[in-house]
Coordinates of C-alpha atoms and ligand atoms in Angstrom, one line a residue:
M1 CA 157.1 -30.8 37.8
S2 CA 154.3 -29.6 40.2
L3 CA 154.4 -26.1 41.8
A4 CA 155.0 -27.8 45.2
E5 CA 158.1 -29.6 43.8
R6 CA 159.4 -26.4 42.3
L7 CA 159.0 -24.5 45.6
A8 CA 160.1 -27.2 48.0
R9 CA 163.5 -27.0 49.7
P10 CA 166.2 -29.1 48.0
E11 CA 166.7 -31.1 51.2
I12 CA 163.0 -32.2 51.1
L13 CA 163.3 -33.2 47.4
A14 CA 166.4 -35.3 48.2
L15 CA 164.6 -37.3 51.0
P16 CA 163.0 -40.6 50.0
P17 CA 159.2 -40.2 49.5
F18 CA 157.1 -41.1 52.5
D19 CA 154.6 -43.6 51.2
L20 CA 151.4 -42.5 52.9
S21 CA 149.7 -45.7 52.0
A22 CA 152.5 -47.8 53.4
N23 CA 151.2 -49.2 56.6
A24 CA 152.6 -52.3 58.1
N25 CA 149.3 -53.0 59.9
A26 CA 147.7 -53.4 56.5
L27 CA 150.2 -56.1 55.5
F28 CA 149.6 -58.4 58.5
A29 CA 146.6 -59.9 60.3
R30 CA 145.6 -58.2 63.5
D31 CA 147.0 -61.1 65.6
A32 CA 150.4 -61.2 63.8
V33 CA 153.4 -61.6 66.1
R34 CA 154.8 -58.1 66.5
L35 CA 158.5 -58.3 66.8
D36 CA 159.4 -55.6 64.3
A37 CA 159.5 -52.4 66.2
N38 CA 161.4 -53.0 69.5
E39 CA 158.3 -52.3 71.4
N40 CA 157.7 -53.5 75.0
P41 CA 155.3 -56.5 74.7
Y42 CA 153.5 -55.5 77.9
P43 CA 150.7 -52.9 78.0
P44 CA 151.2 -50.2 80.7
L45 CA 150.4 -51.2 84.3
G46 CA 146.8 -50.3 85.1
A47 CA 146.0 -49.6 81.4
D48 CA 142.3 -48.8 80.7
A49 CA 140.5 -49.3 77.4
L50 CA 142.0 -46.1 75.9
S51 CA 145.6 -46.9 76.8
A52 CA 145.4 -50.6 76.3
N53 CA 147.6 -50.5 73.2
V54 CA 150.1 -47.8 74.0
N55 CA 153.0 -50.2 74.2
R56 CA 152.7 -50.3 70.4
Y57 CA 153.7 -47.6 68.0
P58 CA 150.8 -45.9 66.3
E59 CA 150.4 -45.9 62.5
P60 CA 152.1 -42.7 61.1
Q61 CA 148.8 -41.8 59.3
P62 CA 146.1 -44.0 60.9
G63 CA 143.8 -45.1 58.1
H64 CA 140.5 -44.8 59.8
L65 CA 141.3 -41.4 61.2
V66 CA 142.5 -40.1 57.8
R67 CA 139.3 -41.4 56.2
A68 CA 137.1 -39.8 58.9
M69 CA 138.8 -36.4 58.7
A70 CA 138.9 -36.5 54.9
A71 CA 135.1 -37.2 54.9
L72 CA 134.6 -34.5 57.5
Y73 CA 136.4 -31.9 55.4
G74 CA 135.1 -33.2 52.0
V75 CA 138.5 -34.1 50.5
G76 CA 140.2 -37.2 49.4
T77 CA 142.4 -39.2 51.7
E78 CA 145.6 -38.3 49.7
E79 CA 144.7 -34.7 49.9
L80 CA 145.0 -34.5 53.7
L81 CA 147.8 -35.0 56.2
V82 CA 146.8 -35.6 59.8
T83 CA 149.1 -33.4 62.0
R84 CA 149.7 -32.8 65.7
G85 CA 147.3 -29.9 65.7
A86 CA 147.3 -27.1 63.1
D87 CA 150.4 -25.8 64.8
D88 CA 152.3 -28.8 63.5
A89 CA 150.9 -28.2 60.0
I90 CA 152.4 -24.7 60.1
D91 CA 155.8 -26.0 61.1
V92 CA 155.7 -28.8 58.5
L93 CA 154.9 -26.3 55.7
V94 CA 157.7 -24.0 56.7
R95 CA 160.2 -26.8 56.9
T96 CA 159.0 -28.2 53.6
F97 CA 159.3 -24.9 51.6
C98 CA 161.5 -22.3 53.4
Q99 CA 165.3 -22.3 53.0
P100 CA 167.0 -20.6 55.9
A101 CA 168.2 -17.0 55.1
I102 CA 166.7 -17.2 51.6
D103 CA 163.0 -17.6 51.6
A104 CA 160.3 -15.6 53.2
V105 CA 156.7 -16.0 54.5
S106 CA 154.2 -13.2 54.9
I107 CA 151.7 -12.6 57.7
C108 CA 149.0 -10.0 58.2
P109 CA 149.2 -8.8 61.8
P110 CA 147.6 -8.8 64.3
T111 CA 147.3 -12.5 63.7
F112 CA 148.2 -15.9 65.1
A113 CA 151.8 -15.8 66.4
A114 CA 152.8 -19.3 65.3
Y115 CA 153.3 -18.4 61.7
A116 CA 156.2 -16.0 62.5
H117 CA 157.4 -18.3 65.3
F118 CA 158.0 -21.3 63.1
A119 CA 159.3 -19.2 60.2
L120 CA 161.9 -17.5 62.4
L121 CA 162.9 -20.9 63.9
Q122 CA 163.6 -22.1 60.4
G123 CA 165.6 -19.0 59.6
A124 CA 163.1 -17.7 57.1
R125 CA 162.3 -14.0 56.7
V126 CA 158.9 -12.7 57.9
I127 CA 157.2 -10.0 55.8
E128 CA 154.4 -8.1 57.5
A129 CA 151.5 -6.7 55.7
P130 CA 149.3 -5.4 58.6
L131 CA 145.6 -5.4 58.6
S132 CA 143.9 -2.0 58.3
E133 CA 142.7 0.0 61.4
G134 CA 139.4 -1.8 61.4
F135 CA 141.3 -5.2 61.1
E136 CA 140.3 -5.6 57.5
L137 CA 142.6 -7.0 54.8
D138 CA 143.8 -4.2 52.6
L139 CA 143.9 -6.3 49.4
D140 CA 145.6 -3.9 47.1
A141 CA 148.3 -2.9 49.7
L142 CA 148.8 -6.6 50.5
L143 CA 149.2 -7.6 46.8
A144 CA 151.5 -4.6 46.1
K145 CA 153.7 -5.5 48.9
L146 CA 153.8 -9.2 48.3
S147 CA 154.3 -9.0 44.5
E148 CA 157.6 -7.3 45.1
E149 CA 159.0 -10.3 46.9
S150 CA 160.7 -12.9 44.7
S151 CA 161.3 -15.7 47.2
L152 CA 158.0 -15.5 49.1
K153 CA 157.2 -19.2 49.6
L154 CA 154.2 -19.0 52.0
A155 CA 151.6 -16.3 52.5
F156 CA 149.6 -16.9 55.7
L157 CA 146.0 -15.8 56.0
C158 CA 143.9 -16.6 59.0
S159 CA 140.1 -16.6 58.6
P160 CA 138.4 -16.2 61.0
N161 CA 141.4 -14.3 62.2
N162 CA 142.9 -14.8 65.6
P163 CA 142.6 -12.5 67.7
T164 CA 140.2 -10.2 65.8
G165 CA 137.7 -12.7 64.5
N166 CA 137.4 -11.1 61.0
V167 CA 136.4 -13.4 58.2
I168 CA 138.1 -12.8 54.9
P169 CA 135.7 -13.0 51.9
R170 CA 136.2 -16.1 49.8
A171 CA 136.6 -13.9 46.6
D172 CA 139.5 -12.0 48.2
I173 CA 141.3 -15.2 49.2
L174 CA 140.9 -16.6 45.6
R175 CA 142.0 -13.2 44.2
I176 CA 145.2 -13.4 46.3
A177 CA 145.8 -17.0 45.2
D178 CA 145.4 -16.0 41.6
A179 CA 147.7 -12.9 42.0
L180 CA 150.5 -14.9 43.6
P181 CA 150.9 -18.0 41.4
E182 CA 154.5 -18.7 42.7
T183 CA 153.5 -18.6 46.4
I184 CA 151.6 -21.1 48.5
L185 CA 148.7 -19.4 50.2
V186 CA 148.1 -20.9 53.6
L187 CA 144.6 -20.4 54.7
D188 CA 144.2 -21.1 58.4
E189 CA 140.6 -22.1 59.1
A190 CA 141.1 -23.2 62.7
Y191 CA 137.8 -21.5 63.7
V192 CA 135.8 -21.8 60.5
E193 CA 133.2 -24.0 62.1
F194 CA 132.1 -21.0 64.2
A195 CA 131.7 -18.7 61.1
D196 CA 128.8 -18.6 58.7
V197 CA 131.1 -19.2 55.7
E198 CA 132.0 -22.3 53.7
S199 CA 135.5 -23.8 54.1
L200 CA 137.9 -23.5 51.1
A201 CA 139.1 -27.0 51.6
A202 CA 137.6 -28.2 48.4
E203 CA 139.2 -25.3 46.5
A204 CA 142.6 -26.1 48.0
V205 CA 142.7 -29.6 46.6
R206 CA 142.0 -28.2 43.1
R207 CA 144.6 -25.4 43.2
P208 CA 148.4 -25.8 43.1
N209 CA 149.0 -22.9 45.4
L210 CA 146.3 -23.0 48.1
V211 CA 146.4 -25.1 51.3
V212 CA 144.0 -25.1 54.2
L213 CA 144.6 -25.8 57.9
R214 CA 141.9 -27.4 60.0
T215 CA 141.9 -28.6 63.6
L216 CA 139.8 -30.7 66.0
S217 CA 141.0 -28.5 68.9
K218 CA 138.2 -25.9 68.7
A219 CA 135.0 -27.4 67.1
F220 CA 135.5 -30.8 68.6
G221 CA 136.9 -29.9 72.0
L222 CA 140.1 -31.8 71.4
A223 CA 142.8 -29.1 72.1
G224 CA 144.6 -31.4 74.5
A225 CA 144.7 -34.3 72.0
R226 CA 146.6 -32.2 69.4
V227 CA 144.9 -33.3 66.1
G228 CA 144.7 -31.1 63.1
A229 CA 145.1 -31.4 59.3
L230 CA 146.8 -29.9 56.4
I231 CA 144.7 -30.0 53.2
G232 CA 146.0 -29.4 49.7
N233 CA 146.7 -31.1 46.4
R234 CA 148.2 -34.5 46.4
E235 CA 151.7 -33.5 45.2
L236 CA 152.0 -31.0 48.0
I237 CA 150.7 -33.3 50.7
A238 CA 153.1 -36.0 49.6
L239 CA 156.0 -33.6 49.9
A240 CA 154.9 -32.2 53.3
A241 CA 154.6 -35.7 54.6
R242 CA 158.4 -36.0 54.3
A243 CA 158.8 -33.3 56.9
M244 CA 156.7 -35.0 59.5
A245 CA 158.0 -36.8 62.6
P246 CA 158.0 -40.6 62.2
Y247 CA 155.0 -41.3 64.5
P248 CA 153.4 -37.8 64.9
L249 CA 150.2 -38.8 66.6
P250 CA 150.0 -40.5 70.0
S251 CA 147.6 -43.5 70.0
L252 CA 145.6 -41.9 72.8
S253 CA 144.9 -38.9 70.6
I254 CA 144.1 -41.1 67.6
A255 CA 141.5 -42.9 69.8
A256 CA 140.1 -39.7 71.2
A257 CA 139.8 -38.1 67.7
S258 CA 138.2 -41.3 66.2
A259 CA 135.6 -41.4 69.0
A260 CA 134.8 -37.7 68.6
L261 CA 134.2 -38.1 64.9
S262 CA 132.0 -41.1 65.3
P263 CA 128.8 -40.4 63.3
A264 CA 126.5 -40.7 66.3
R265 CA 128.2 -37.8 68.0
R266 CA 128.2 -35.4 65.2
P267 CA 124.8 -33.8 65.9
L268 CA 125.8 -33.1 69.4
H269 CA 129.0 -31.4 68.2
A270 CA 127.0 -29.3 65.8
E271 CA 124.7 -28.3 68.6
R272 CA 127.6 -27.3 70.9
I273 CA 128.9 -25.1 68.1
A274 CA 125.5 -23.5 67.6
R275 CA 125.4 -22.9 71.4
I276 CA 128.8 -21.3 71.4
K277 CA 127.8 -19.0 68.5
A278 CA 124.6 -18.1 70.2
D279 CA 126.5 -17.3 73.4
R280 CA 129.0 -15.2 71.5
E281 CA 126.1 -13.1 70.1
R282 CA 124.4 -12.9 73.5
L283 CA 127.7 -11.8 75.2
A284 CA 128.9 -9.2 72.7
P285 CA 126.3 -6.5 73.5
L286 CA 126.5 -7.2 77.2
L287 CA 130.3 -6.8 77.2
A288 CA 130.1 -3.7 75.0
A289 CA 128.1 -2.0 77.8
A290 CA 131.0 -2.6 80.3
P291 CA 132.6 0.6 81.5
D292 CA 136.1 -0.5 80.4
V293 CA 135.1 -1.7 76.9
E294 CA 135.3 0.7 73.9
K295 CA 134.3 -1.8 71.3
V296 CA 133.5 -5.5 71.0
R297 CA 134.6 -7.3 67.8
S298 CA 132.4 -10.4 67.3
G299 CA 133.7 -12.2 64.3
G300 CA 133.3 -15.8 63.2
A301 CA 135.2 -17.5 65.9
N302 CA 134.7 -18.9 69.4
F303 CA 136.0 -15.7 71.0
L304 CA 135.4 -12.0 71.2
F305 CA 138.0 -9.3 70.9
L306 CA 137.5 -6.4 73.4
E307 CA 139.1 -3.1 72.5
V308 CA 139.8 -1.3 75.7
A309 CA 141.8 1.7 76.8
D310 CA 143.9 -0.2 79.3
P311 CA 144.1 -3.9 78.2
A312 CA 147.0 -4.7 80.6
G313 CA 145.0 -3.2 83.5
L314 CA 141.9 -5.1 82.5
A315 CA 143.7 -8.4 82.1
D316 CA 145.3 -7.9 85.5
R317 CA 141.9 -7.1 87.1
L318 CA 140.4 -10.1 85.6
R319 CA 143.3 -12.2 86.8
S320 CA 142.7 -11.2 90.3
A321 CA 139.1 -12.2 89.9
G322 CA 140.3 -15.7 88.8
V323 CA 139.4 -15.2 85.1
R324 CA 142.0 -15.8 82.4
V325 CA 141.9 -13.8 79.2
R326 CA 144.5 -13.3 76.5
F327 CA 146.4 -10.1 76.3
R328 CA 149.4 -10.0 73.9
P329 CA 151.0 -6.5 74.1
N330 CA 153.2 -7.1 71.1
A331 CA 150.7 -8.8 68.8
A332 CA 147.4 -7.0 69.6
P333 CA 148.2 -4.0 72.0
G334 CA 144.7 -2.5 71.8
G335 CA 142.6 -5.2 73.3
V336 CA 142.1 -8.5 75.0
R337 CA 140.7 -11.7 73.6
V338 CA 138.1 -13.7 75.6
S339 CA 137.0 -17.1 74.7
I340 CA 133.3 -18.1 74.9
G341 CA 133.0 -20.5 77.8
T342 CA 130.3 -22.4 79.6
D343 CA 127.4 -20.5 81.1
A344 CA 129.1 -20.4 84.5
E345 CA 132.4 -19.3 83.0
N346 CA 130.7 -16.5 81.0
D347 CA 128.8 -15.4 84.1
A348 CA 132.1 -15.2 86.0
L349 CA 133.6 -12.9 83.2
L350 CA 130.5 -10.7 83.3
A351 CA 130.5 -10.5 87.1
A352 CA 134.2 -9.6 87.1
L353 CA 133.4 -6.8 84.7
G354 CA 130.6 -5.6 87.0
I355 CA 127.9 -6.6 84.6
S356 CA 124.9 -8.1 86.3
S357 CA 123.5 -10.6 83.8
K358 CA 123.4 -14.3 84.2
A359 CA 122.8 -17.0 81.6
P360 CA 119.4 -18.5 82.0
D361 CA 119.5 -21.6 84.2
R362 CA 119.0 -24.5 81.8
R363 CA 118.7 -28.1 82.7
R364 CA 120.8 -29.7 80.1
A365 CA 122.6 -33.1 79.7
E366 CA 124.6 -34.8 77.1
L367 CA 125.8 -38.3 77.1
V368 CA 127.3 -41.0 74.9
R369 CA 126.7 -44.7 75.2
E370 CA 128.9 -47.1 73.3
T371 CA 128.6 -50.9 73.2
K372 CA 129.5 -53.4 70.6
E373 CA 125.9 -53.3 69.5
T374 CA 125.1 -49.6 69.4
S375 CA 126.8 -46.2 69.5
I376 CA 124.5 -43.5 70.8
A377 CA 124.8 -39.8 71.6
V378 CA 122.0 -37.9 73.2
A379 CA 121.4 -34.4 74.4
V380 CA 118.4 -33.0 76.2
D381 CA 117.5 -29.5 77.3
L382 CA 114.5 -29.4 79.5
D383 CA 114.2 -25.6 79.3
A384 CA 114.2 -25.3 75.5
A385 CA 111.6 -26.6 73.1
A386 CA 114.1 -26.9 70.2
P387 CA 116.0 -28.3 68.5
R388 CA 114.4 -31.8 68.1
R389 CA 116.3 -34.2 65.9
V390 CA 116.1 -38.0 66.4
D391 CA 117.8 -40.6 64.2
T392 CA 117.7 -44.1 65.7
G393 CA 117.8 -45.9 62.3
V394 CA 114.2 -47.0 62.9
P395 CA 112.0 -44.3 61.4
F396 CA 108.9 -45.2 63.4
F397 CA 110.8 -45.0 66.7
D398 CA 112.3 -41.7 65.6
H399 CA 108.7 -40.5 65.2
M400 CA 107.8 -41.8 68.7
L401 CA 110.8 -40.2 70.5
D402 CA 110.1 -37.0 68.6
Q403 CA 106.5 -37.2 70.0
V404 CA 107.9 -37.5 73.5
A405 CA 110.0 -34.5 73.2
A406 CA 107.4 -32.4 71.3
H407 CA 104.7 -33.2 73.8
G408 CA 107.2 -33.0 76.7
N409 CA 108.2 -29.5 75.3
F410 CA 111.9 -30.1 75.5
S411 CA 114.8 -30.2 73.2
L412 CA 116.1 -33.7 72.2
L413 CA 119.0 -34.7 70.0
L414 CA 119.4 -38.4 69.7
N415 CA 121.5 -40.3 67.2
C416 CA 122.1 -44.0 67.2
K417 CA 124.2 -46.2 64.9
G418 CA 123.1 -49.7 65.8
D419 CA 123.3 -53.3 64.6
L420 CA 120.1 -53.0 62.6
E421 CA 121.4 -55.8 60.3
I422 CA 120.5 -58.1 63.2
D423 CA 117.2 -56.4 64.1
A424 CA 115.9 -53.3 65.9
H425 CA 116.0 -54.7 69.4
H426 CA 119.4 -53.4 70.6
S427 CA 118.9 -50.0 69.0
L428 CA 115.5 -49.5 70.6
E429 CA 116.5 -50.8 74.0
D430 CA 119.7 -48.8 74.1
C431 CA 118.1 -45.6 72.9
A432 CA 115.5 -45.9 75.6
I433 CA 118.3 -46.5 78.2
A434 CA 120.4 -43.5 77.0
F435 CA 117.3 -41.3 76.8
G436 CA 116.2 -42.1 80.3
Q437 CA 119.8 -41.6 81.6
A438 CA 120.0 -38.2 79.9
L439 CA 116.7 -37.0 81.3
S440 CA 117.8 -38.2 84.7
K441 CA 121.1 -36.4 84.4
A442 CA 119.4 -33.2 83.3
L443 CA 117.1 -33.3 86.3
A444 CA 120.1 -33.7 88.6
E445 CA 118.7 -33.5 92.1
R446 CA 115.2 -33.0 90.7
R447 CA 114.8 -29.6 92.5
G448 CA 111.8 -27.4 91.8
I449 CA 109.9 -29.8 89.6
G450 CA 106.2 -30.9 89.5
R451 CA 107.4 -34.5 89.9
F452 CA 104.1 -36.1 88.9
G453 CA 102.4 -36.3 85.5
F454 CA 99.3 -37.7 83.9
A455 CA 98.1 -37.8 80.3
L456 CA 95.6 -39.3 77.7
P457 CA 93.8 -40.2 74.3
M458 CA 94.4 -40.4 70.5
D459 CA 91.4 -41.1 68.1
E460 CA 89.9 -44.5 69.0
A461 CA 92.9 -45.4 71.1
E462 CA 93.3 -44.3 74.7
A463 CA 96.6 -44.3 76.5
Q464 CA 97.0 -43.3 80.0
V465 CA 100.5 -42.6 81.3
L466 CA 101.1 -41.8 84.9
I467 CA 104.5 -40.8 86.1
D468 CA 106.3 -40.1 89.3
L469 CA 109.9 -38.9 89.1
S470 CA 110.5 -40.5 92.4
G471 CA 114.0 -41.8 91.8
R472 CA 112.6 -45.3 92.3
P473 CA 112.2 -47.3 89.1
Y474 CA 109.0 -49.1 88.5
A475 CA 107.2 -49.9 85.3
Q476 CA 103.8 -51.2 84.6
F477 CA 102.3 -51.7 81.2
E478 CA 98.8 -52.8 80.4
G479 CA 97.9 -53.3 76.7
D480 CA 98.2 -55.7 73.8
F481 CA 99.2 -55.3 70.2
T482 CA 98.1 -57.5 67.3
A483 CA 100.6 -56.4 64.6
S484 CA 104.1 -57.8 65.0
H485 CA 105.7 -54.7 63.5
I486 CA 105.0 -51.1 62.6
G487 CA 107.5 -50.4 59.8
A488 CA 110.8 -51.8 61.2
Y489 CA 109.6 -51.3 64.8
P490 CA 108.6 -54.5 66.6
T491 CA 105.5 -53.8 68.7
E492 CA 106.6 -56.2 71.4
M493 CA 109.3 -53.6 72.3
T494 CA 106.9 -51.0 73.6
P495 CA 106.5 -52.3 77.2
H496 CA 110.3 -53.0 77.2
I497 CA 111.1 -49.5 76.1
F498 CA 108.9 -48.0 78.9
R499 CA 110.7 -50.3 81.4
S500 CA 114.0 -49.0 80.2
F501 CA 112.8 -45.4 80.6
A502 CA 111.6 -46.2 84.1
D503 CA 114.9 -47.9 85.1
T504 CA 117.2 -45.2 83.8
L505 CA 115.1 -42.2 84.5
G506 CA 114.4 -43.4 88.1
A507 CA 110.7 -43.1 87.7
A508 CA 107.5 -45.0 88.3
I509 CA 105.7 -45.2 84.9
H510 CA 102.3 -46.7 84.5
V511 CA 101.0 -47.1 81.0
R512 CA 97.6 -48.4 80.1
V513 CA 96.5 -48.5 76.4
T514 CA 93.4 -49.7 74.6
G515 CA 92.1 -49.3 71.1
E516 CA 92.1 -51.0 67.7
N517 CA 95.0 -49.6 65.6
D518 CA 98.5 -50.5 66.7
H519 CA 100.0 -47.5 65.2
H520 CA 97.6 -45.2 67.0
K521 CA 97.9 -47.1 70.3
T522 CA 101.7 -47.0 70.2
E523 CA 101.8 -43.4 69.3
A524 CA 99.3 -42.5 72.0
C525 CA 101.6 -44.2 74.6
F526 CA 104.6 -42.1 73.5
K527 CA 102.6 -38.9 73.2
A528 CA 101.0 -39.4 76.6
F529 CA 104.4 -40.1 78.0
G530 CA 105.6 -36.8 76.6
R531 CA 102.6 -35.0 78.1
A532 CA 103.1 -36.6 81.5
L533 CA 106.8 -35.8 81.4
R534 CA 106.0 -32.2 80.5
Q535 CA 104.0 -31.9 83.8
A536 CA 106.5 -33.8 85.8
V537 CA 109.6 -31.9 84.8
A538 CA 107.9 -28.5 84.7
R539 CA 109.4 -26.1 87.2
E540 CA 107.0 -24.8 89.8
G541 CA 107.2 -22.9 93.0
D542 CA 110.5 -22.9 94.8
R543 CA 113.3 -23.7 92.3
E544 CA 115.5 -25.1 95.1
A545 CA 112.9 -27.3 96.7
V546 CA 113.1 -31.0 96.3
P547 CA 109.4 -32.1 95.9
S548 CA 109.5 -34.8 98.6
T549 CA 109.0 -34.7 102.3
K550 CA 112.1 -36.8 102.4
G551 CA 114.1 -33.9 101.0
V552 CA 115.7 -36.1 98.4
L553 CA 114.6 -37.9 95.2
Ligands
LIG1 N1 145.5 -21.5 64.0 C1 145.0 -20.5 64.8 C2 144.5 -19.3 64.1 C3 144.9 -20.7 66.2 O1 144.4 -19.8 66.9 C4 145.4 -21.9 66.7 C5 145.4 -22.2 68.2 N2 145.0 -21.3 69.1 C6 146.0 -22.8 65.9 C7 146.0 -22.6 64.5 C8 146.6 -24.1 66.4 O2 145.6 -25.0 66.6 P1 145.9 -26.5 67.1 O3 145.4 -26.6 68.5 O4 145.2 -27.4 66.1 O5 147.4 -26.7 67.0

């Protein structure tokens, strides 16, 4: 008998097993006549692509989402249960293991309130082993207290901790798991993507008494979709599945989560996380200098904990300035928690605290473009030279787009999963379209820019690119290539790509290229385009001025 079975409530053991692999959709063809679930045969009135199927029940554990999340967290599909947010995973664990009035859970306050909430709802006892003054885990005191308890079913640890941000060292977590072999250690890693530590998910699937909670709410911006995961060994996951609601995940949430986890979007998510972490470190010293703030705790999450003399007063003052922060007098009486927001939101917080500092004004844009042929995510930042990461599936084109960004002196993340099994055409064309659209979006009203650009040669080849970010698309390409391909890149696509740039960027682009070597000639075109762009997007003079006598571009 597994540890999970020994610790589970008798009511859970008495329930029939929930077969995680049982999925009626897998037994029938997609177009099978669906008369089994008393659904309404008509999709909702006015349904869009996302809600087209909501007249049908979702799968209890949708296969593709389970696979995507298992891959994301590096575990097997039977070692993970997709839940309605990590909140639901907490509830499911408590209902799987805690008998009312008999069993107990432990928490280390100040910490996330849901552990005690769900335990009390289930009639379980809540044992508190508070963090030290400095919000560190006092390992010996914790173990001494918890070892006394005979029916301690779940020990909750939150790392990074909400609201203090502290990260518990891996060795300490494993020591607690070793010291409490008859208790399931629940490690809540809701914020781990923002910390510089590795998740313990892989450890959880190997150990009988460790489970990990993850969520798409924070790192993937899906708080409103309510998608999280419980990760643990298979026996435990199979038991916890019995405590789940019949159709826990709304189809709209399944669709949103699947889209967010699509491989093309991953680099952009990683970049957003890096930005939030950088903003956290930028804001911490600024906030520490505010008159009300005694100490700023910057841990490994997407928030800061401000220790202040009068947290209630501060939260009130911020409220009147229209800024919401979290103050929980019972849970964390000594401070307020503030999330890291957008540049404008962070500026609003700083201004409300009387700190005169503004985030640098950056011309950034992100966009995704999905068709049946390609799935593309692109981000540009015209006011940062890094990072540059391009993966179109066509190495030579990666090199070319990287040249554009390097010589344009801007940051470019572009990822494309396209139908290369057909050929490179769709990927190249769609990447050019998405790239042009992203540049145009980042330029917004095109205020304060040089607008025009010119550039030139490479070895024996000579490429001239002239550009006018006029808002009016026009493309002219003069030049011939003799090779049909450079690697997997068809040379006939070059004029086409520049036309796509012109169309979507809203620019006149004139390219003229001569020379002998097609690799050189092509590369010279892209480099020169980057150089021309560099001049044209550069800020000069009045930042607000639109560089046109018309007053609009
Ligand atoms: N754990 C912690 C530590 C949290 O702070 C939160 C939400 N604020 C959750 C879990 C719940 O996350 P979800 O949105 O996935 O339910």
